[in-house]
mmCIF file of C-alpha atoms in Angstrom:
data_model
loop_
_atom_site.group_PDB
_atom_site.id
_atom_site.type_symbol
_atom_site.label_atom_id
_atom_site.label_comp_id
_atom_site.label_asym_id
_atom_site.label_seq_id
_atom_site.Cartn_x
_atom_site.Cartn_y
_atom_site.Cartn_z
ATOM 1 C CA MET A 1 46.973 14.254 6.454
ATOM 2 C CA LEU A 2 48.462 11.673 8.527
ATOM 3 C CA ASN A 3 50.712 12.537 11.433
ATOM 4 C CA SER A 4 54.124 12.508 9.715
ATOM 5 C CA THR A 5 56.363 12.958 12.499
ATOM 6 C CA SER A 6 55.273 10.101 14.910
ATOM 7 C CA ASN A 7 54.074 6.490 15.149
ATOM 8 C CA ALA A 8 52.305 7.446 18.617
ATOM 9 C CA ILE A 9 49.008 6.825 17.072
ATOM 10 C CA SER A 10 46.792 4.965 19.574
ATOM 11 C CA SER A 11 45.956 1.536 18.426
ATOM 12 C CA GLY A 12 44.231 -0.663 20.731
ATOM 13 C CA ALA A 13 44.278 -4.300 20.900
ATOM 14 C CA LEU A 14 43.016 -5.030 17.356
ATOM 15 C CA THR A 15 44.597 -8.670 17.255
ATOM 16 C CA ALA A 16 41.389 -9.592 19.428
ATOM 17 C CA GLY A 17 39.321 -7.597 16.922
ATOM 18 C CA ILE A 18 38.744 -5.072 19.841
ATOM 19 C CA THR A 19 39.134 -1.462 18.400
ATOM 20 C CA THR A 20 39.330 1.720 20.826
ATOM 21 C CA GLY A 21 37.981 4.305 18.268
ATOM 22 C CA SER A 22 37.160 5.020 14.725
ATOM 23 C CA ILE A 23 39.149 5.837 11.819
ATOM 24 C CA SER A 24 38.676 9.101 10.041
ATOM 25 C CA TYR A 25 37.656 9.458 6.657
ATOM 26 C CA ALA A 26 40.901 11.291 5.638
ATOM 27 C CA ASP A 27 43.091 8.624 7.086
ATOM 28 C CA ALA A 28 40.934 5.919 5.430
ATOM 29 C CA LEU A 29 40.967 7.754 2.031
ATOM 30 C CA GLU A 30 44.742 8.326 2.298
ATOM 31 C CA ASN A 31 45.473 4.748 2.812
ATOM 32 C CA TYR A 32 43.052 3.621 0.016
ATOM 33 C CA ARG A 33 45.090 5.989 -2.038
ATOM 34 C CA LYS A 34 48.250 4.645 -1.405
ATOM 35 C CA ASN A 35 48.606 1.834 0.821
ATOM 36 C CA THR A 36 48.404 -1.296 -1.228
ATOM 37 C CA ASP A 37 47.879 -3.497 1.580
ATOM 38 C CA TRP A 38 44.174 -2.206 1.744
ATOM 39 C CA TRP A 39 43.878 -2.981 -1.849
ATOM 40 C CA ILE A 40 44.720 -6.592 -1.148
ATOM 41 C CA VAL A 41 42.581 -6.833 1.807
ATOM 42 C CA PHE A 42 39.640 -5.606 -0.638
ATOM 43 C CA ASP A 43 40.373 -7.569 -3.525
ATOM 44 C CA THR A 44 40.343 -10.846 -1.218
ATOM 45 C CA PHE A 45 36.549 -10.247 -0.985
ATOM 46 C CA ASP A 46 36.368 -11.657 -4.783
ATOM 47 C CA LEU A 47 38.224 -14.856 -3.819
ATOM 48 C CA ASN A 48 36.281 -17.853 -3.880
ATOM 49 C CA ASN A 49 34.867 -18.818 -0.449
ATOM 50 C CA ALA A 50 36.004 -15.323 0.569
ATOM 51 C CA LYS A 51 35.264 -14.511 4.290
ATOM 52 C CA GLY A 52 34.663 -10.918 5.476
ATOM 53 C CA SER A 53 36.745 -11.866 8.787
ATOM 54 C CA ALA A 54 40.251 -10.519 9.671
ATOM 55 C CA LEU A 55 41.469 -13.617 10.563
ATOM 56 C CA TRP A 56 40.280 -15.443 7.514
ATOM 57 C CA ILE A 57 41.842 -12.398 5.458
ATOM 58 C CA SER A 58 45.246 -12.530 7.347
ATOM 59 C CA SER A 59 45.529 -16.413 6.843
ATOM 60 C CA LYS A 60 45.279 -16.049 3.026
ATOM 61 C CA THR A 61 47.781 -12.928 2.739
ATOM 62 C CA ALA A 62 50.695 -12.318 4.232
ATOM 63 C CA LEU A 63 49.290 -9.415 6.290
ATOM 64 C CA GLY A 64 49.086 -9.046 9.946
ATOM 65 C CA VAL A 65 45.495 -9.301 11.793
ATOM 66 C CA GLU A 66 46.021 -5.813 12.960
ATOM 67 C CA THR A 67 46.669 -4.503 9.491
ATOM 68 C CA VAL A 68 43.778 -6.258 8.111
ATOM 69 C CA THR A 69 41.653 -5.055 10.849
ATOM 70 C CA GLU A 70 42.677 -1.539 9.964
ATOM 71 C CA ALA A 71 42.044 -1.831 6.313
ATOM 72 C CA LEU A 72 38.366 -3.384 6.916
ATOM 73 C CA GLU A 73 37.328 -0.707 9.287
ATOM 74 C CA GLY A 74 38.847 2.146 6.680
ATOM 75 C CA LEU A 75 37.209 0.474 3.678
ATOM 76 C CA THR A 76 33.759 0.510 5.835
ATOM 77 C CA VAL A 77 34.581 4.248 6.593
ATOM 78 C CA LEU A 78 34.703 4.743 2.475
ATOM 79 C CA GLY A 79 31.556 2.740 2.227
ATOM 80 C CA LEU A 80 33.061 0.077 0.296
ATOM 81 C CA LEU A 81 32.290 -2.355 2.960
ATOM 82 C CA VAL A 82 29.691 -2.843 5.558
ATOM 83 C CA LYS A 83 29.832 -5.007 8.643
ATOM 84 C CA SER A 84 27.079 -7.301 9.280
ATOM 85 C CA VAL A 85 26.190 -10.286 11.743
ATOM 86 C CA ASN A 86 28.610 -12.466 9.347
ATOM 87 C CA GLY A 87 31.304 -10.087 9.310
ATOM 88 C CA PHE A 88 32.389 -7.648 6.519
ATOM 89 C CA GLU A 89 30.680 -7.730 3.070
ATOM 90 C CA LYS A 90 31.590 -5.920 -0.077
ATOM 91 C CA VAL A 91 29.105 -3.361 -1.268
ATOM 92 C CA LYS A 92 30.896 -1.299 -3.655
ATOM 93 C CA GLN A 93 33.474 -2.292 -6.571
ATOM 94 C CA ASN A 94 34.474 1.185 -7.233
ATOM 95 C CA PHE A 95 35.756 4.029 -5.547
ATOM 96 C CA ASN A 96 36.502 7.529 -7.174
ATOM 97 C CA ILE A 97 39.546 8.740 -5.686
ATOM 98 C CA PRO A 98 39.569 12.512 -5.516
ATOM 99 C CA ASN A 99 42.917 13.569 -7.073
ATOM 100 C CA GLU A 100 41.943 17.149 -8.533
ATOM 101 C CA GLY A 101 44.602 19.610 -7.496
ATOM 102 C CA GLN A 102 47.102 16.996 -7.213
ATOM 103 C CA THR A 103 50.607 18.420 -8.499
ATOM 104 C CA LYS A 104 52.503 16.252 -10.920
ATOM 105 C CA ASN A 105 55.133 15.775 -8.513
ATOM 106 C CA GLN A 106 52.560 14.394 -5.783
ATOM 107 C CA LYS A 107 51.463 12.024 -8.467
ATOM 108 C CA MET A 108 54.739 10.729 -9.429
ATOM 109 C CA GLN A 109 55.693 10.425 -5.585
ATOM 110 C CA ASP A 110 52.186 8.607 -5.098
ATOM 111 C CA HIS A 111 53.333 6.380 -8.123
ATOM 112 C CA ALA A 112 56.825 5.774 -6.747
ATOM 113 C CA LEU A 113 55.477 4.742 -3.352
ATOM 114 C CA ILE A 114 52.908 2.348 -4.766
ATOM 115 C CA SER A 115 55.192 0.659 -7.285
ATOM 116 C CA ARG A 116 57.619 -0.100 -4.392
ATOM 117 C CA GLN A 117 55.109 -1.568 -2.289
ATOM 118 C CA ILE A 118 54.156 -3.812 -5.306
ATOM 119 C CA LEU A 119 58.013 -4.694 -6.215
ATOM 120 C CA ASN A 120 58.434 -5.461 -2.364
ATOM 121 C CA HIS A 121 56.194 -8.686 -3.019
ATOM 122 C CA LEU A 122 58.632 -10.009 -5.633
ATOM 123 C CA GLY A 123 60.168 -13.062 -4.590
ATOM 124 C CA GLU A 124 60.996 -16.640 -5.628
ATOM 125 C CA ASP A 125 57.481 -17.837 -4.577
ATOM 126 C CA THR A 126 55.789 -15.015 -6.620
ATOM 127 C CA ARG A 127 53.799 -15.649 -9.756
ATOM 128 C CA GLY A 128 53.768 -13.141 -12.038
ATOM 129 C CA ALA A 129 55.696 -11.320 -15.125
ATOM 130 C CA VAL A 130 58.330 -8.636 -15.164
ATOM 131 C CA ARG A 131 59.998 -7.010 -18.092
ATOM 132 C CA HIS A 132 62.469 -4.073 -17.796
ATOM 133 C CA MET A 133 64.648 -2.511 -20.473
ATOM 134 C CA GLY A 134 66.248 0.857 -21.348
ATOM 135 C CA PHE A 135 66.309 2.315 -24.951
ATOM 136 C CA ALA A 136 66.975 5.510 -26.546
ATOM 137 C CA SER A 137 63.500 6.615 -28.113
ATOM 138 C CA ASN A 138 61.066 9.673 -28.393
ATOM 139 C CA ILE A 139 58.155 10.570 -26.481
ATOM 140 C CA ASP A 140 55.800 9.817 -29.009
ATOM 141 C CA ILE A 141 56.622 6.147 -29.146
ATOM 142 C CA VAL A 142 56.566 6.151 -25.202
ATOM 143 C CA THR A 143 53.200 7.889 -25.116
ATOM 144 C CA GLU A 144 51.814 5.165 -27.362
ATOM 145 C CA LEU A 145 53.352 2.510 -25.196
ATOM 146 C CA TYR A 146 51.696 4.001 -22.137
ATOM 147 C CA HIS A 147 48.169 4.451 -23.965
ATOM 148 C CA LYS A 148 48.491 0.557 -24.856
ATOM 149 C CA ILE A 149 49.522 -0.790 -21.513
ATOM 150 C CA ASP A 150 46.885 1.544 -19.778
ATOM 151 C CA HIS A 151 44.390 0.166 -22.065
ATOM 152 C CA LEU A 152 45.341 -3.536 -21.634
ATOM 153 C CA ILE A 153 45.214 -3.126 -17.922
ATOM 154 C CA LEU A 154 41.854 -1.639 -17.773
ATOM 155 C CA GLU A 155 40.922 -4.420 -20.175
ATOM 156 C CA ALA A 156 42.401 -7.082 -18.092
ATOM 157 C CA GLN A 157 40.402 -5.338 -15.054
ATOM 158 C CA GLU A 158 37.183 -5.662 -17.157
ATOM 159 C CA LYS A 159 37.651 -9.258 -17.683
ATOM 160 C CA SER A 160 38.613 -10.391 -14.154
ATOM 161 C CA ARG A 161 35.318 -8.516 -12.948
ATOM 162 C CA ALA A 162 33.457 -10.847 -15.468
ATOM 163 C CA LEU A 163 35.242 -13.767 -14.057
ATOM 164 C CA ARG A 164 33.132 -16.351 -11.898
ATOM 165 C CA LYS A 165 34.310 -16.527 -8.194
ATOM 166 C CA GLU A 166 35.703 -20.076 -8.754
ATOM 167 C CA GLU A 167 37.810 -18.936 -11.459
ATOM 168 C CA ILE A 168 39.696 -16.334 -9.879
ATOM 169 C CA ASP A 169 42.874 -17.623 -8.231
ATOM 170 C CA ASN A 170 44.554 -14.651 -6.593
ATOM 171 C CA VAL A 171 44.714 -10.906 -6.061
ATOM 172 C CA TYR A 172 47.361 -9.538 -8.427
ATOM 173 C CA LEU A 173 49.049 -6.085 -8.348
ATOM 174 C CA THR A 174 50.404 -4.270 -11.454
ATOM 175 C CA THR A 175 52.511 -1.138 -11.890
ATOM 176 C CA TYR A 176 53.752 0.609 -15.164
ATOM 177 C CA THR A 177 56.453 3.065 -15.333
ATOM 178 C CA SER A 178 58.122 4.409 -18.295
ATOM 179 C CA ILE A 179 60.443 7.596 -17.389
ATOM 180 C CA ASN A 180 63.066 9.568 -19.365
ATOM 181 C CA THR A 181 66.372 9.665 -17.731
ATOM 182 C CA ILE A 182 68.139 12.767 -19.435
ATOM 183 C CA PRO A 183 66.483 16.243 -18.094
ATOM 184 C CA THR A 184 63.896 17.618 -20.367
ATOM 185 C CA LEU A 185 64.380 21.047 -21.961
ATOM 186 C CA LYS A 186 62.739 24.154 -20.500
ATOM 187 C CA ASP A 187 61.605 25.476 -23.776
ATOM 188 C CA GLY A 188 59.006 22.682 -24.361
ATOM 189 C CA LYS A 189 60.767 20.726 -27.044
ATOM 190 C CA GLY A 190 61.298 17.300 -25.664
ATOM 191 C CA GLU A 191 59.137 18.053 -22.639
ATOM 192 C CA SER A 192 57.652 15.234 -21.151
ATOM 193 C CA HIS A 193 53.665 14.821 -21.461
ATOM 194 C CA VAL A 194 53.254 11.361 -20.165
ATOM 195 C CA MET B 1 86.105 17.080 39.739
ATOM 196 C CA GLU B 2 82.385 17.421 39.833
ATOM 197 C CA LEU B 3 80.638 14.385 41.182
ATOM 198 C CA GLU B 4 78.753 13.954 38.010
ATOM 199 C CA THR B 5 81.682 13.365 35.758
ATOM 200 C CA VAL B 6 83.285 11.018 38.288
ATOM 201 C CA LYS B 7 79.866 8.999 38.130
ATOM 202 C CA LEU B 8 79.864 9.089 34.395
ATOM 203 C CA ILE B 9 83.577 7.671 34.407
ATOM 204 C CA ASN B 10 82.626 5.079 36.774
ATOM 205 C CA THR B 11 79.526 4.007 34.851
ATOM 206 C CA LEU B 12 81.765 3.882 31.631
ATOM 207 C CA MET B 13 84.129 1.760 33.201
ATOM 208 C CA SER B 14 81.460 -0.678 34.372
ATOM 209 C CA LEU B 15 79.759 -0.819 30.960
ATOM 210 C CA ARG B 16 83.286 -1.349 29.247
ATOM 211 C CA LYS B 17 84.336 -3.843 31.885
ATOM 212 C CA ILE B 18 87.523 -2.187 32.618
ATOM 213 C CA LYS B 19 88.936 -2.374 35.999
ATOM 214 C CA PRO B 20 90.576 0.445 37.805
ATOM 215 C CA ALA B 21 94.104 -1.500 37.540
ATOM 216 C CA GLU B 22 93.359 -2.079 33.928
ATOM 217 C CA LEU B 23 92.648 1.667 33.198
ATOM 218 C CA ALA B 24 95.697 2.670 35.250
ATOM 219 C CA LYS B 25 97.819 0.592 33.172
ATOM 220 C CA ARG B 26 96.474 1.762 29.690
ATOM 221 C CA THR B 27 96.658 5.282 30.634
ATOM 222 C CA ASN B 28 99.979 5.437 32.624
ATOM 223 C CA VAL B 29 98.120 7.240 35.520
ATOM 224 C CA SER B 30 99.175 5.679 39.000
ATOM 225 C CA LYS B 31 96.829 3.343 40.687
ATOM 226 C CA ALA B 32 96.633 5.614 43.644
ATOM 227 C CA SER B 33 95.925 8.543 41.925
ATOM 228 C CA LEU B 34 92.979 6.991 39.992
ATOM 229 C CA SER B 35 91.860 5.384 42.974
ATOM 230 C CA LYS B 36 91.439 8.844 44.646
ATOM 231 C CA PHE B 37 89.896 10.355 41.951
ATOM 232 C CA LEU B 38 87.095 7.633 41.378
ATOM 233 C CA ASN B 39 86.302 7.839 45.090
ATOM 234 C CA GLN B 40 86.243 11.733 44.789
ATOM 235 C CA LYS B 41 88.994 12.406 47.133
ATOM 236 C CA SER B 42 91.124 14.227 44.709
ATOM 237 C CA ASP B 43 91.249 15.707 41.281
ATOM 238 C CA LEU B 44 93.363 14.636 38.098
ATOM 239 C CA ARG B 45 95.580 16.810 36.076
ATOM 240 C CA ALA B 46 93.878 17.564 32.650
ATOM 241 C CA GLU B 47 96.430 15.401 30.686
ATOM 242 C CA ALA B 48 95.542 12.283 32.833
ATOM 243 C CA LEU B 49 91.771 12.950 32.386
ATOM 244 C CA ILE B 50 91.725 13.173 28.681
ATOM 245 C CA LYS B 51 93.936 10.186 28.569
ATOM 246 C CA ILE B 52 91.206 8.207 30.622
ATOM 247 C CA LEU B 53 88.365 9.583 28.824
ATOM 248 C CA SER B 54 90.069 8.328 25.659
ATOM 249 C CA ALA B 55 90.825 4.938 27.040
ATOM 250 C CA LEU B 56 87.108 4.824 27.795
ATOM 251 C CA GLY B 57 86.219 5.512 24.086
ATOM 252 C CA THR B 58 85.398 9.027 24.623
ATOM 253 C CA ASP B 59 87.356 11.066 21.992
ATOM 254 C CA PHE B 60 88.157 14.088 23.201
ATOM 255 C CA ASP B 61 89.399 15.564 20.045
ATOM 256 C CA SER B 62 85.905 14.892 18.159
ATOM 257 C CA ILE B 63 84.121 15.975 20.794
ATOM 258 C CA MET B 64 85.969 19.276 20.470
ATOM 259 C CA MET B 65 85.760 18.980 16.362
ATOM 260 C CA THR B 66 82.029 18.646 16.820
ATOM 261 C CA GLU B 67 81.679 21.523 19.029
ATOM 262 C CA ILE B 68 84.009 23.649 16.516
ATOM 263 C CA ASN B 69 81.909 22.573 13.599
ATOM 264 C CA ASN B 70 78.623 23.501 15.585
ATOM 265 C CA ALA B 71 79.812 26.850 16.535
ATOM 266 C CA LEU B 72 81.043 27.475 12.589
ATOM 267 C CA GLY B 73 77.509 26.567 11.964
ATOM 268 C CA GLN B 74 78.511 23.369 10.051
ATOM 269 C CA GLY B 75 76.273 21.126 12.127
ATOM 270 C CA LYS B 76 77.041 17.861 14.067
ATOM 271 C CA GLN B 77 78.878 15.242 12.309
ATOM 272 C CA GLU B 78 75.956 12.640 12.414
ATOM 273 C CA SER B 79 76.166 8.884 11.187
ATOM 274 C CA ILE B 80 74.377 7.863 8.183
ATOM 275 C CA GLY B 81 72.230 5.623 10.741
ATOM 276 C CA GLU B 82 71.174 8.863 12.397
ATOM 277 C CA ASP B 83 70.211 10.437 9.036
ATOM 278 C CA ILE B 84 68.270 7.531 8.067
ATOM 279 C CA ARG B 85 66.476 7.741 11.445
ATOM 280 C CA PHE B 86 65.716 11.409 10.946
ATOM 281 C CA LEU B 87 64.274 10.929 7.462
ATOM 282 C CA MET B 88 62.349 7.930 8.700
ATOM 283 C CA GLU B 89 60.858 10.021 11.558
ATOM 284 C CA ASN B 90 59.837 12.711 9.190
ATOM 285 C CA ALA B 91 58.259 10.662 6.536
ATOM 286 C CA ASP B 92 54.521 9.985 6.275
ATOM 287 C CA PRO B 93 53.433 6.593 8.107
ATOM 288 C CA ILE B 94 52.667 4.903 4.836
ATOM 289 C CA THR B 95 56.340 5.995 3.485
ATOM 290 C CA ARG B 96 57.979 4.836 6.708
ATOM 291 C CA LYS B 97 56.240 1.368 6.325
ATOM 292 C CA THR B 98 57.113 0.823 2.710
ATOM 293 C CA ILE B 99 60.858 1.810 3.487
ATOM 294 C CA ALA B 100 60.879 -0.838 6.339
ATOM 295 C CA ASP B 101 59.159 -3.257 3.819
ATOM 296 C CA THR B 102 61.601 -2.631 1.319
ATOM 297 C CA LEU B 103 64.362 -3.349 3.541
ATOM 298 C CA ILE B 104 62.823 -6.547 4.668
ATOM 299 C CA ALA B 105 62.220 -7.429 1.119
ATOM 300 C CA SER B 106 65.904 -6.699 -0.045
ATOM 301 C CA PHE B 107 67.392 -9.161 2.477
ATOM 302 C CA LYS B 108 64.604 -11.914 2.915
ATOM 303 C CA SER B 109 66.644 -14.294 1.593
ATOM 304 C CA GLU B 110 69.628 -13.604 3.582
ATOM 305 C CA LYS B 111 71.536 -16.190 5.872
ATOM 306 C CA ASN B 112 73.850 -14.153 7.773
ATOM 307 C CA HIS B 113 73.037 -14.137 11.279
ATOM 308 C CA GLU B 114 73.673 -10.584 12.042
ATOM 309 C CA ILE B 115 71.373 -9.460 8.954
ATOM 310 C CA LYS B 116 68.671 -11.828 9.884
ATOM 311 C CA SER B 117 68.756 -10.298 13.713
ATOM 312 C CA ARG B 118 68.751 -6.935 12.578
ATOM 313 C CA LEU B 119 66.009 -7.376 9.970
ATOM 314 C CA GLN B 120 64.097 -8.904 12.993
ATOM 315 C CA ARG B 121 64.173 -5.456 14.582
ATOM 316 C CA VAL B 122 62.996 -3.595 11.300
ATOM 317 C CA ARG B 123 60.002 -6.030 11.203
ATOM 318 C CA ARG B 124 59.291 -5.023 14.675
ATOM 319 C CA PHE B 125 59.654 -1.372 14.012
ATOM 320 C CA LYS B 126 57.286 -2.052 11.112
ATOM 321 C CA GLU B 127 54.858 -3.386 13.341
ATOM 322 C CA THR B 128 54.732 -0.302 15.221
ATOM 323 C CA ILE B 129 53.997 2.026 12.415
ATOM 324 C CA LYS B 130 50.220 2.794 12.135
ATOM 325 C CA THR B 131 48.946 4.272 9.062
ATOM 326 C CA VAL B 132 45.848 5.298 10.629
ATOM 327 C CA ARG B 133 44.645 7.378 13.776
ATOM 328 C CA ARG B 134 42.102 6.114 16.208
ATOM 329 C CA VAL B 135 39.576 8.978 16.990
ATOM 330 C CA PRO B 136 37.851 8.024 20.224
ATOM 331 C CA CYS B 137 34.237 7.378 20.018
#
């Protein structure tokens, strides 16, 4: 796990592309799991005329060169990118994140963190779609809603992967949350299974 | 009076830009007594010292109250800023960065000068957060 009590992690002068040490697999995995900046960096490789350089990715995104450099190195540690004479290149599309043993609470915490990061991108200059609503319902309807949205998100990802590079116009982040607000009963009746 | 206490009072006067004459006036302590005290030539009565500390913004009563609370096991009375700082320091770096980003996103269209200036500090703080450790090669 990352050091949770201090920022004092040796960093080096990354703005010039110089690093002082390598990133551990555990840290890379932790960031790939829940740091959406790394997702953005990884997905920019699918943009038209993408260049595997920290400066190019930083100029395309709102991310600092140091953040991009760390992400590029971390994604390389995970085997998703390789470094060549032409810069970084994407060599894998998927990476299975091991999440066995994660408690429901940890999953919820990660989802909240990731969703918050995604929502932080919202702004006047953002293109996207939002919908929020509250209604009294039951768990069967909400489960159906989740499965449909889950299916649609995966379908959209699959369709996007079939696009030609020149048809891709941006990197999009998606999050879906639907939760009960009245505490569920302990006897199992009405207990959440989403 | 201990040398260190006199030094601290002189420092506080200097930081708050309060001259001895002004302090004497605010506290009803004679200029002569105050001058002797500040030059470590004599002590002050407890009442005069408390008035001086109070005039310099050191609330003697609240210091005593905090100590009583500590002795009673009710802890220090800290500001919300200190609580947020403590929680941030104990959060993992990705969470810390996300919280900083959330503050920045919440006020990004803000025109108020003070908010913009404080937000600039949050941006600088965010830049110091490292989400990975470097292992020496």
